[in-house]
GROMACS .gro file of C-alpha atoms in nm:
model
  341
    1MET     CA    1   0.000   0.000   0.000
    2ARG     CA    2   0.280   0.239   0.094
    3LEU     CA    3   0.463   0.160  -0.232
    4ARG     CA    4   0.147   0.220  -0.434
    5THR     CA    5   0.088   0.550  -0.254
    6ALA     CA    6   0.447   0.658  -0.315
    7LEU     CA    7   0.422   0.571  -0.685
    8LEU     CA    8   0.099   0.765  -0.718
    9SER     CA    9   0.260   1.063  -0.544
   10LEU     CA   10   0.562   1.050  -0.774
   11THR     CA   11   0.338   1.028  -1.079
   12ALA     CA   12   0.145   1.333  -0.962
   13VAL     CA   13   0.468   1.530  -0.907
   14LEU     CA   14   0.600   1.438  -1.253
   15ALA     CA   15   0.269   1.526  -1.414
   16SER     CA   16   0.265   1.861  -1.234
   17ALA     CA   17   0.623   1.936  -1.344
   18HIS     CA   18   0.540   1.843  -1.703
   19LEU     CA   19   0.234   2.068  -1.698
   20ALA     CA   20   0.436   2.357  -1.553
   21GLN     CA   21   0.702   2.309  -1.821
   22ALA     CA   22   0.439   2.306  -2.094
   23GLN     CA   23   0.279   2.622  -1.954
   24THR     CA   24   0.620   2.793  -1.939
   25ALA     CA   25   0.696   2.698  -2.300
   26ASP     CA   26   0.354   2.824  -2.407
   27GLU     CA   27   0.409   3.155  -2.226
   28TRP     CA   28   0.749   3.200  -2.392
   29ASN     CA   29   0.601   3.127  -2.733
   30LYS     CA   30   0.357   3.411  -2.666
   31VAL     CA   31   0.652   3.642  -2.589
   32ILE     CA   32   0.816   3.543  -2.919
   33ALA     CA   33   0.493   3.606  -3.111
   34ALA     CA   34   0.449   3.945  -2.942
   35ALA     CA   35   0.813   4.034  -3.014
   36LYS     CA   36   0.765   3.957  -3.383
   37SER     CA   37   0.454   4.173  -3.380
   38GLU     CA   38   0.658   4.463  -3.232
   39GLY     CA   39   0.903   4.406  -3.515
   40LYS     CA   40   1.206   4.588  -3.372
   41VAL     CA   41   1.446   4.613  -3.079
   42VAL     CA   42   1.690   4.896  -3.007
   43PHE     CA   43   1.986   4.835  -2.780
   44TYR     CA   44   2.253   5.064  -2.639
   45SER     CA   45   2.600   4.917  -2.586
   46GLY     CA   46   2.873   5.059  -2.366
   47LEU     CA   47   3.138   4.855  -2.550
   48VAL     CA   48   3.246   5.109  -2.811
   49GLY     CA   49   3.373   4.985  -3.148
   50SER     CA   50   3.313   4.616  -3.085
   51PRO     CA   51   3.251   4.411  -3.405
   52SER     CA   52   3.049   4.165  -3.195
   53THR     CA   53   2.773   4.423  -3.148
   54ALA     CA   54   2.679   4.431  -3.517
   55ALA     CA   55   2.739   4.056  -3.554
   56ILE     CA   56   2.493   3.977  -3.275
   57ALA     CA   57   2.235   4.220  -3.416
   58ARG     CA   58   2.250   4.050  -3.757
   59ALA     CA   59   2.235   3.701  -3.603
   60PHE     CA   60   1.927   3.798  -3.400
   61GLU     CA   61   1.757   3.938  -3.710
   62LYS     CA   62   1.833   3.623  -3.905
   63LYS     CA   63   1.691   3.397  -3.634
   64TYR     CA   64   1.373   3.587  -3.550
   65GLY     CA   65   1.308   3.823  -3.842
   66ILE     CA   66   1.303   4.117  -3.600
   67THR     CA   67   1.502   4.431  -3.682
   68ALA     CA   68   1.783   4.499  -3.433
   69GLU     CA   69   1.918   4.854  -3.419
   70PHE     CA   70   2.202   4.957  -3.191
   71LEU     CA   71   2.414   5.247  -3.071
   72ASP     CA   72   2.755   5.188  -2.913
   73LEU     CA   73   2.859   5.498  -2.722
   74ARG     CA   74   3.058   5.600  -2.419
   75ILE     CA   75   2.849   5.531  -2.113
   76SER     CA   76   2.833   5.902  -2.026
   77GLU     CA   77   2.670   5.963  -2.366
   78ILE     CA   78   2.431   5.670  -2.324
   79ARG     CA   79   2.335   5.792  -1.980
   80GLU     CA   80   2.257   6.139  -2.111
   81ARG     CA   81   2.059   5.994  -2.400
   82MET     CA   82   1.852   5.780  -2.162
   83ARG     CA   83   1.788   6.082  -1.940
   84ALA     CA   84   1.671   6.294  -2.234
   85GLU     CA   85   1.441   6.019  -2.363
   86GLN     CA   86   1.280   5.959  -2.025
   87ILE     CA   87   1.224   6.330  -1.956
   88ALA     CA   88   1.076   6.384  -2.303
   89GLY     CA   89   0.854   6.078  -2.268
   90ARG     CA   90   0.984   5.950  -2.604
   91VAL     CA   91   1.187   5.645  -2.515
   92ILE     CA   92   1.372   5.485  -2.807
   93GLY     CA   93   1.609   5.238  -2.640
   94ASP     CA   94   1.490   4.899  -2.520
   95VAL     CA   95   1.801   4.722  -2.393
   96LEU     CA   96   2.118   4.844  -2.223
   97THR     CA   97   2.441   4.643  -2.214
   98THR     CA   98   2.714   4.787  -1.995
   99SER     CA   99   2.892   4.706  -1.672
  100PHE     CA  100   2.717   4.583  -1.361
  101ASN     CA  101   2.849   4.880  -1.161
  102VAL     CA  102   2.726   5.140  -1.412
  103THR     CA  103   2.390   4.970  -1.458
  104THR     CA  104   2.343   4.954  -1.081
  105SER     CA  105   2.430   5.324  -1.055
  106ILE     CA  106   2.175   5.411  -1.325
  107GLU     CA  107   1.913   5.200  -1.151
  108ASN     CA  108   1.981   5.345  -0.805
  109ASN     CA  109   2.029   5.709  -0.904
  110GLU     CA  110   1.812   5.768  -1.210
  111GLY     CA  111   1.568   5.476  -1.192
  112TYR     CA  112   1.582   5.413  -1.568
  113ILE     CA  113   1.603   5.032  -1.543
  114GLN     CA  114   1.304   4.800  -1.500
  115PRO     CA  115   1.278   4.440  -1.368
  116LEU     CA  116   1.306   4.154  -1.616
  117LYS     CA  117   1.028   3.902  -1.660
  118PRO     CA  118   1.129   3.532  -1.664
  119PHE     CA  119   1.306   3.408  -1.976
  120PRO     CA  120   1.447   3.061  -2.055
  121ALA     CA  121   1.818   3.135  -2.098
  122LYS     CA  122   1.861   3.304  -1.760
  123SER     CA  123   1.929   2.966  -1.599
  124ARG     CA  124   2.230   2.919  -1.830
  125VAL     CA  125   2.444   3.183  -1.655
  126ARG     CA  126   2.755   3.012  -1.520
  127VAL     CA  127   2.837   3.030  -1.150
  128GLY     CA  128   3.140   3.257  -1.198
  129SER     CA  129   2.932   3.522  -1.377
  130ARG     CA  130   2.642   3.545  -1.134
  131ILE     CA  131   2.578   3.881  -0.971
  132ASP     CA  132   2.410   4.020  -0.661
  133ASN     CA  133   2.099   4.175  -0.814
  134PRO     CA  134   1.797   4.117  -0.586
  135SER     CA  135   1.581   4.358  -0.789
  136GLY     CA  136   1.595   4.120  -1.087
  137THR     CA  137   1.684   4.393  -1.334
  138GLN     CA  138   2.011   4.259  -1.473
  139VAL     CA  139   2.155   3.943  -1.624
  140PRO     CA  140   2.526   3.877  -1.695
  141VAL     CA  141   2.610   3.848  -2.067
  142TYR     CA  142   2.991   3.865  -2.092
  143MET     CA  143   3.310   3.980  -1.919
  144LEU     CA  144   3.589   4.215  -2.013
  145LYS     CA  145   3.909   4.047  -1.894
  146TYR     CA  146   4.241   4.222  -1.827
  147GLY     CA  147   4.591   4.078  -1.815
  148ILE     CA  148   4.941   4.186  -1.919
  149LEU     CA  149   5.075   4.271  -2.266
  150VAL     CA  150   5.443   4.239  -2.361
  151ASN     CA  151   5.643   4.322  -2.672
  152THR     CA  152   5.807   3.994  -2.778
  153ARG     CA  153   6.104   4.173  -2.936
  154LEU     CA  154   6.188   4.342  -2.607
  155VAL     CA  155   6.088   4.072  -2.359
  156THR     CA  156   6.229   3.719  -2.382
  157PRO     CA  157   6.014   3.422  -2.270
  158ALA     CA  158   6.242   3.381  -1.968
  159ASP     CA  159   6.187   3.743  -1.862
  160GLU     CA  160   5.810   3.756  -1.915
  161PRO     CA  161   5.614   3.864  -1.608
  162LYS     CA  162   5.414   3.557  -1.509
  163SER     CA  163   5.211   3.734  -1.242
  164TRP     CA  164   5.089   4.075  -1.136
  165ALA     CA  165   5.340   4.053  -0.852
  166ASP     CA  166   5.626   4.028  -1.105
  167LEU     CA  167   5.552   4.384  -1.220
  168ALA     CA  168   5.710   4.505  -0.895
  169ASP     CA  169   6.046   4.355  -0.996
  170ALA     CA  170   6.316   4.624  -1.018
  171LYS     CA  171   6.403   4.522  -1.375
  172TRP     CA  172   6.077   4.681  -1.491
  173THR     CA  173   6.141   5.019  -1.328
  174GLY     CA  174   6.056   5.292  -1.579
  175LYS     CA  175   5.956   5.036  -1.841
  176ILE     CA  176   5.584   4.984  -1.774
  177LEU     CA  177   5.309   5.169  -1.958
  178ALA     CA  178   4.991   5.154  -1.750
  179ASP     CA  179   4.627   5.245  -1.778
  180ASP     CA  180   4.577   5.520  -1.520
  181PRO     CA  181   4.418   5.375  -1.202
  182ARG     CA  182   4.324   5.720  -1.071
  183ALA     CA  183   4.022   5.741  -1.304
  184LEU     CA  184   3.741   5.494  -1.368
  185GLY     CA  185   3.836   5.239  -1.631
  186GLY     CA  186   4.052   4.933  -1.678
  187GLY     CA  187   4.339   5.071  -1.471
  188PHE     CA  188   4.116   5.135  -1.172
  189ASN     CA  189   3.951   4.798  -1.211
  190ALA     CA  190   4.291   4.625  -1.203
  191PHE     CA  191   4.392   4.842  -0.906
  192VAL     CA  192   4.094   4.715  -0.707
  193ALA     CA  193   4.161   4.353  -0.801
  194GLN     CA  194   4.530   4.391  -0.706
  195HIS     CA  195   4.436   4.567  -0.383
  196ASP     CA  196   4.206   4.284  -0.279
  197LYS     CA  197   4.438   4.001  -0.389
  198LEU     CA  198   4.791   4.133  -0.330
  199GLY     CA  199   4.738   4.409  -0.076
  200VAL     CA  200   4.845   4.768  -0.022
  201ASP     CA  201   5.214   4.680   0.013
  202PHE     CA  202   5.221   4.551  -0.345
  203LEU     CA  203   5.052   4.868  -0.470
  204LYS     CA  204   5.315   5.079  -0.292
  205LYS     CA  205   5.592   4.878  -0.461
  206LEU     CA  206   5.420   4.926  -0.795
  207ALA     CA  207   5.400   5.300  -0.733
  208ASN     CA  208   5.780   5.304  -0.699
  209GLN     CA  209   5.820   5.156  -1.049
  210LYS     CA  210   5.797   5.497  -1.219
  211LEU     CA  211   5.497   5.392  -1.427
  212THR     CA  212   5.400   5.591  -1.734
  213PHE     CA  213   5.025   5.646  -1.721
  214SER     CA  214   4.786   5.680  -2.012
  215ARG     CA  215   4.408   5.697  -2.046
  216ASP     CA  216   4.402   5.596  -2.413
  217PHE     CA  217   4.422   5.219  -2.383
  218ARG     CA  218   4.408   5.144  -2.755
  219GLU     CA  219   4.695   5.381  -2.828
  220SER     CA  220   4.884   5.230  -2.533
  221GLU     CA  221   4.852   4.885  -2.690
  222ARG     CA  222   4.993   5.017  -3.018
  223ARG     CA  223   5.277   5.195  -2.840
  224THR     CA  224   5.372   4.866  -2.679
  225ALA     CA  225   5.355   4.684  -3.014
  226ARG     CA  226   5.579   4.955  -3.167
  227GLY     CA  227   5.837   4.895  -2.896
  228GLU     CA  228   5.803   5.220  -2.701
  229PHE     CA  229   5.750   5.012  -2.387
  230PRO     CA  230   5.817   4.643  -2.322
  231VAL     CA  231   5.516   4.600  -2.090
  232TYR     CA  232   5.163   4.739  -2.078
  233ALA     CA  233   4.910   4.663  -1.806
  234PRO     CA  234   4.627   4.606  -1.767
  235PHE     CA  235   4.564   4.481  -2.120
  236LEU     CA  236   4.207   4.426  -2.242
  237PHE     CA  237   4.198   4.077  -2.391
  238ASN     CA  238   3.922   4.149  -2.642
  239ASP     CA  239   4.166   4.377  -2.825
  240TYR     CA  240   4.401   4.085  -2.890
  241SER     CA  241   4.226   3.973  -3.210
  242SER     CA  242   4.293   4.309  -3.379
  243MET     CA  243   4.663   4.283  -3.292
  244ARG     CA  244   4.736   3.943  -3.442
  245GLY     CA  245   5.060   3.951  -3.642
  246LEU     CA  246   5.220   4.221  -3.429
  247PRO     CA  247   5.516   4.144  -3.198
  248ILE     CA  248   5.303   4.112  -2.885
  249LYS     CA  249   5.196   3.845  -2.638
  250ALA     CA  250   4.902   3.849  -2.400
  251ILE     CA  251   4.978   3.701  -2.058
  252VAL     CA  252   4.730   3.556  -1.810
  253PRO     CA  253   4.876   3.628  -1.464
  254ILE     CA  254   4.893   3.326  -1.234
  255GLU     CA  255   4.677   3.505  -0.976
  256GLY     CA  256   4.400   3.543  -1.236
  257VAL     CA  257   4.266   3.837  -1.434
  258ALA     CA  258   4.097   4.159  -1.340
  259TYR     CA  259   3.753   4.173  -1.500
  260VAL     CA  260   3.442   4.378  -1.558
  261GLN     CA  261   3.108   4.200  -1.561
  262PHE     CA  262   2.885   4.332  -1.839
  263VAL     CA  263   2.512   4.283  -1.797
  264ALA     CA  264   2.198   4.329  -2.003
  265SER     CA  265   1.897   4.515  -1.866
  266MET     CA  266   1.569   4.653  -1.997
  267ILE     CA  267   1.529   5.028  -2.010
  268LYS     CA  268   1.230   5.176  -1.829
  269ASN     CA  269   0.931   5.233  -2.059
  270ALA     CA  270   1.096   5.029  -2.336
  271PRO     CA  271   0.877   5.065  -2.649
  272HIS     CA  272   0.941   4.702  -2.754
  273PRO     CA  273   0.940   4.507  -2.424
  274ASN     CA  274   0.881   4.162  -2.572
  275ALA     CA  275   1.147   4.203  -2.840
  276ALA     CA  276   1.379   4.337  -2.568
  277LEU     CA  277   1.328   4.028  -2.352
  278LEU     CA  278   1.376   3.800  -2.652
  279PHE     CA  279   1.698   3.984  -2.742
  280ILE     CA  280   1.832   3.948  -2.386
  281ASP     CA  281   1.748   3.577  -2.400
  282PHE     CA  282   1.935   3.554  -2.731
  283LEU     CA  283   2.246   3.712  -2.577
  284LEU     CA  284   2.280   3.397  -2.364
  285SER     CA  285   2.245   3.158  -2.658
  286ASP     CA  286   2.541   2.952  -2.780
  287GLU     CA  287   2.537   3.151  -3.104
  288ALA     CA  288   2.570   3.492  -2.940
  289GLN     CA  289   2.815   3.374  -2.675
  290VAL     CA  290   3.048   3.227  -2.937
  291ILE     CA  291   3.041   3.558  -3.127
  292LEU     CA  292   3.143   3.736  -2.807
  293ALA     CA  293   3.408   3.480  -2.711
  294THR     CA  294   3.561   3.491  -3.060
  295GLU     CA  295   3.632   3.857  -2.990
  296GLY     CA  296   3.808   3.766  -2.665
  297LEU     CA  297   3.521   3.844  -2.429
  298GLY     CA  298   3.459   3.612  -2.135
  299ALA     CA  299   3.153   3.393  -2.186
  300ALA     CA  300   2.862   3.405  -1.941
  301ILE     CA  301   2.767   3.041  -2.002
  302ASP     CA  302   2.945   2.707  -1.993
  303GLY     CA  303   2.985   2.457  -2.275
  304ILE     CA  304   3.127   2.664  -2.562
  305ASP     CA  305   3.503   2.638  -2.498
  306ALA     CA  306   3.561   2.402  -2.791
  307GLN     CA  307   3.414   2.662  -3.029
  308ILE     CA  308   3.658   2.938  -2.922
  309PRO     CA  309   3.969   2.989  -3.140
  310ALA     CA  310   4.267   2.810  -2.983
  311ASP     CA  311   4.479   3.124  -2.940
  312LEU     CA  312   4.195   3.306  -2.763
  313ARG     CA  313   4.077   3.021  -2.543
  314PRO     CA  314   4.328   3.076  -2.257
  315LEU     CA  315   4.232   3.445  -2.248
  316VAL     CA  316   3.856   3.395  -2.265
  317THR     CA  317   3.855   3.118  -2.003
  318ALA     CA  318   4.112   3.275  -1.767
  319LYS     CA  319   4.014   3.255  -1.402
  320GLU     CA  320   3.886   3.577  -1.250
  321MET     CA  321   4.092   3.744  -0.976
  322GLY     CA  322   3.872   4.036  -0.886
  323THR     CA  323   3.673   4.339  -0.999
  324ALA     CA  324   3.569   4.686  -0.890
  325ASP     CA  325   3.276   4.723  -0.650
  326TRP     CA  326   3.047   5.025  -0.684
  327ARG     CA  327   2.999   5.032  -0.306
  328ARG     CA  328   3.373   5.097  -0.251
  329GLU     CA  329   3.434   5.309  -0.559
  330LYS     CA  330   3.484   5.645  -0.387
  331GLU     CA  331   3.709   5.502  -0.116
  332LEU     CA  332   3.936   5.309  -0.354
  333LEU     CA  333   3.958   5.589  -0.611
  334GLN     CA  334   4.095   5.808  -0.335
  335LEU     CA  335   4.340   5.535  -0.236
  336ALA     CA  336   4.460   5.512  -0.598
  337LYS     CA  337   4.516   5.888  -0.608
  338ASP     CA  338   4.704   5.876  -0.278
  339THR     CA  339   4.915   5.581  -0.386
  340PHE     CA  340   5.008   5.701  -0.737
  341LYS     CA  341   5.085   6.070  -0.686
   0.00000   0.00000   0.00000
């Protein structure tokens, strides 16, 4: 009798789960149909000049027959555009993709981000990419990862810095070009990761290395490739593809890489909410994630490593060391200014 009761209970549970799954699939099909009826999605990207942005837009259009328009601008410009649209009551943008810290700031200070309804691909986000977002407004879609760049004509394999800590070696004094950590950007992000992993003493040693600071990271990469400096740090791995053939090497430090988690969110009063949700779901598809990873961006899902070009795979899959935290931004920016005077 007990066995029969248990079997009946199990059957009921399975039937209930199957029904719930069918209902979920039916609800998502309704979202897809509504998205196709809206016919368009507009997304704003904070990753300026990335070929992946257009590639993903075209792939989305091909799959769903929905027009995907985009603007990739500096986040200050996107923020101003969002503000103007909301005040005028003529919202154009549907989706925003930028860093977790910036998106959280926009949500907390301007209120221009709205919660996301359930969508299938959200469960695909890998453990290492998950974020603390109790309001349910953001989903991770990729990472910017930062390591070290060396000029192979000036740095022998034996002399290559294998870790962030190696940059404090006296042999690099006056020879390191660095992204300025005293302003928001890659340099500050690496500063925070180094602070949390290696401590203040390491940062003080680094400050004694007579670093040459720059805030034009793309020009800094080219200066390193031209041989003006043997070492540049931090180096944005998704720029590696455009530098193939030059005398450079990207190094993954043994401690791990500094990173910035990029997220997707829906803009408040989005004119195409169903197409926006479908587009966000698409960003976590294998197709979109491979496009991103092929540019050297860290994937937000598991299971695509074999599809990443061999020379990019170590960069894309590099373990994460640390990232900036919006809650400590003011404090650590001041520390960076005090450390690197």
